[in-house]
Coordinates of C-alpha atoms in Angstrom, one line a residue:
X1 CA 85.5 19.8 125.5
X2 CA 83.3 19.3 122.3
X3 CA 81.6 17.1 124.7
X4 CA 80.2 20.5 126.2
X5 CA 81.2 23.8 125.4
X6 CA 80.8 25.4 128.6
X7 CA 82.9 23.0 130.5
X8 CA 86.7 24.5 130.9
X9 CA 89.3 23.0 133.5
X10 CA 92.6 24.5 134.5
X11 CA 94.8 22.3 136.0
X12 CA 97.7 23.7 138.0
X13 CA 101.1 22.9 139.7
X14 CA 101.6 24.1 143.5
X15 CA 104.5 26.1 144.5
X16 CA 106.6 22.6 145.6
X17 CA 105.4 21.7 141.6
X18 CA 103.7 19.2 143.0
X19 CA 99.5 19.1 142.1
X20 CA 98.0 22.2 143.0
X21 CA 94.9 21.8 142.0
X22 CA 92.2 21.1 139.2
X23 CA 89.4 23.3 139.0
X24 CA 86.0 23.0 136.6
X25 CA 83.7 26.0 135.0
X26 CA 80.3 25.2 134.0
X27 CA 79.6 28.3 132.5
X28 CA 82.3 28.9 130.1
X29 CA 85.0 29.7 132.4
X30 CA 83.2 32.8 134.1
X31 CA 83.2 30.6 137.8
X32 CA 85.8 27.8 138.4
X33 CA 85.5 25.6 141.4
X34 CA 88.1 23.4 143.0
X35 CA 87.1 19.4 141.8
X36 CA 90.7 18.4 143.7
X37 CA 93.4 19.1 145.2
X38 CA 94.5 15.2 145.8
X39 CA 96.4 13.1 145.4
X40 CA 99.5 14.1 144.2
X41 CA 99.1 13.7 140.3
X42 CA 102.5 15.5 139.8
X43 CA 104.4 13.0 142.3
X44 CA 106.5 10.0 141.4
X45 CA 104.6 7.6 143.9
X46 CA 102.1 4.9 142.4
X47 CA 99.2 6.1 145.3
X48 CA 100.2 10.4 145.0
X49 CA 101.0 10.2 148.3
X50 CA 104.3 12.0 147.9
X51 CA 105.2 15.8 148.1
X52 CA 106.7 18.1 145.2
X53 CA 107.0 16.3 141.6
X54 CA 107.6 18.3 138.1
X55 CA 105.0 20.9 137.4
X56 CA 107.1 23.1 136.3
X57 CA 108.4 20.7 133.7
X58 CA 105.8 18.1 132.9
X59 CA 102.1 19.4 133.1
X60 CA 98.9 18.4 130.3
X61 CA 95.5 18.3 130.5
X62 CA 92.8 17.0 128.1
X63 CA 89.3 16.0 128.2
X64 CA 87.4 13.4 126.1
X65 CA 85.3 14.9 123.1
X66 CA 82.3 12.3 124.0
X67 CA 82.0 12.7 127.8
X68 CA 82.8 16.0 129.6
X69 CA 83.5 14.1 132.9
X70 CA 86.7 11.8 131.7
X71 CA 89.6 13.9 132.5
X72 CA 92.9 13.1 131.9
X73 CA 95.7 14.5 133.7
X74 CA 99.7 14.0 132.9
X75 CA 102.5 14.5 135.0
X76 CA 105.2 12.2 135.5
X77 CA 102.2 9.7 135.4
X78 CA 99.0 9.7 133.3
X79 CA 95.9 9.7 136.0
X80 CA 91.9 9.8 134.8
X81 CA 89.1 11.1 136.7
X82 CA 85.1 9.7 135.3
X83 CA 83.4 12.3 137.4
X84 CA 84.8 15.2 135.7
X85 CA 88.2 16.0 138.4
X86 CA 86.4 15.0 141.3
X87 CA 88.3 11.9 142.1
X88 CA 91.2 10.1 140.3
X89 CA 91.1 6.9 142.0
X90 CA 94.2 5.4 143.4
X91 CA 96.9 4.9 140.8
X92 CA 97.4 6.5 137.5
X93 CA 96.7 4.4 134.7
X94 CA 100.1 4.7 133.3
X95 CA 103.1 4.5 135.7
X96 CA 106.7 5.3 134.4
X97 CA 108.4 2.3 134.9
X98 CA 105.5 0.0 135.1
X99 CA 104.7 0.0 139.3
X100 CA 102.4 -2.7 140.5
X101 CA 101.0 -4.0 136.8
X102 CA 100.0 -0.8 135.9
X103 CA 100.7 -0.1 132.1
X104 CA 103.8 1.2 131.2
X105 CA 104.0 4.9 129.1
X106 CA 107.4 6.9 129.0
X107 CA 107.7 9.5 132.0
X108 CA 107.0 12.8 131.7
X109 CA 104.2 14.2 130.4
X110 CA 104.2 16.9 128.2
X111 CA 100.9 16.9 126.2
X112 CA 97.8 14.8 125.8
X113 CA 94.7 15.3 123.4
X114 CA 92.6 13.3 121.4
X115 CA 92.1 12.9 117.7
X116 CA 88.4 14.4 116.9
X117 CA 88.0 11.7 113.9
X118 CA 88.5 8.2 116.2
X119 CA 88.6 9.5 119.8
X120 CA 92.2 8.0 120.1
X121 CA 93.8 9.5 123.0
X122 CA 97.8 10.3 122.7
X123 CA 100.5 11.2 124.6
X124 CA 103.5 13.5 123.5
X125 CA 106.3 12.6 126.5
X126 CA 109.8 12.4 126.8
X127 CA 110.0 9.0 125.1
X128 CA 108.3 10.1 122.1
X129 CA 104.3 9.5 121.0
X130 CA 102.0 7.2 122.5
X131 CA 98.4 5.9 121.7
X132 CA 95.4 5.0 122.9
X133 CA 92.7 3.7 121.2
X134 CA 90.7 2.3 124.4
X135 CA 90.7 5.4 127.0
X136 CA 93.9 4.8 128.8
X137 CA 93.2 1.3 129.4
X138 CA 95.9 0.0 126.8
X139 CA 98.8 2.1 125.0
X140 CA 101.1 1.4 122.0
X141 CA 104.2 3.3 121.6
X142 CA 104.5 4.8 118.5
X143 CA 108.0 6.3 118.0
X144 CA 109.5 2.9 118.5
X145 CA 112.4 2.0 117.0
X146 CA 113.4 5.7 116.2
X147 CA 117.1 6.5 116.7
X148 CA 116.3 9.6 118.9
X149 CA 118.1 10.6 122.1
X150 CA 118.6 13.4 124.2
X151 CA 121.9 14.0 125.2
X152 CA 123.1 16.2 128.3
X153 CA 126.5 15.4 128.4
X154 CA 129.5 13.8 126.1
X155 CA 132.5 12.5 127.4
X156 CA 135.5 11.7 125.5
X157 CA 138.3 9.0 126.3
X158 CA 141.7 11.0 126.3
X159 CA 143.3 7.6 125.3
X160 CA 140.8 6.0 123.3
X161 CA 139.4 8.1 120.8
X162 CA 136.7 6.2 119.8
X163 CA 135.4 5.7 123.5
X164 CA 132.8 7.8 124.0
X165 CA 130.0 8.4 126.7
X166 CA 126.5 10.0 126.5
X167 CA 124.2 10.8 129.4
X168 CA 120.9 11.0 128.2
X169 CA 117.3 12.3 129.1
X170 CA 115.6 9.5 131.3
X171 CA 116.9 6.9 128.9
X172 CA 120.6 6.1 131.1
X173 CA 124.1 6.2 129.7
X174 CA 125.2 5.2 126.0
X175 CA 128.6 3.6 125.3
X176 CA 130.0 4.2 122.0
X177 CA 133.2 2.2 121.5
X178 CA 134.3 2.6 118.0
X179 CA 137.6 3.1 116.0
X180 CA 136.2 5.0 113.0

């Protein structure tokens, strides 16, 4: 963090890829120790109190430029810590689909840093860009209203050619009924 040089964090999926751990260096990385191993920031539950989650697909970690104690973790969720990994309260303060009147940010996380010039946090997920200008507390989507999808699978009507199905990445099933 430019916050402090010598702090480093490594964050870290168990073998369930579920949280592992988070561990913080003082000294430039030469000695980590364990800050948590709890709650499950990987997990799909609001409170982490579930088992496994997506390590091995959605992991980030990022720490404020102003304050080497705010740490931000993503998984499925986006969770912060004030007392540098210690303890991450509760609840994240993002929840995929909006749990309990926590604020809503696209699942999966795949990235999270802050822009050095206004401290505006952002998320890179798998529904696009999303920014904070207010620590987590509020976020604003910013690729909406792009035409972007992720398609796994096509199907094709056999007698309707212009019937066609799309399952897509964590955004449900397109219908495209069309004659052209």
């Amino acid at each position: 963090t430019d916050a402090n040089p010598d702090v480093d964090y490594i964050l870290y999926s168990a073998n369930d890829n579920g949280f592992g751990g988070i561990y913080k260096s003082t000294d430039g990385g030469y000695i980590f120790n364990l800050q948590t191993d709890s709650p499950n920031l990987m997990g799909y539950q609001v409170n982490g109190g579930d088992e496994g989650g997506q390590g091995w697909y959605d992991i980030a970690l990022t720490v404020s430029p102003i304050d080497e104690n705010e740490v931000y973790v993503g998984g499925i969720n986006i969770w912060k810590s004030t007392n540098g990994g210690l303890d991450f309260g509760t609840a994240p303060i993002t929840h995929w689909y909006g749990a309990q009147g926590i604020e809503y940010v696209h699942a999966d996380q795949h990235f999270l840093a802050f822009n050095p010039l206004n401290n505006s946090l952002y998320s890179g997920n798998d529904g696009g860009i999303y920014k904070s200008e207010d620590n987590g507390n509020s976020w604003t989507d910013l690729s909406d209203g792009l035409q972007i999808t992720q398609f796994y699978k096509i199907g094709i009507s056999q007698t309707d050619f212009g019937l066609v199905l799309g399952g897509s990445q964590d955004n449900g099933t397109l219908r495209c009924n069309s004659q052209n």
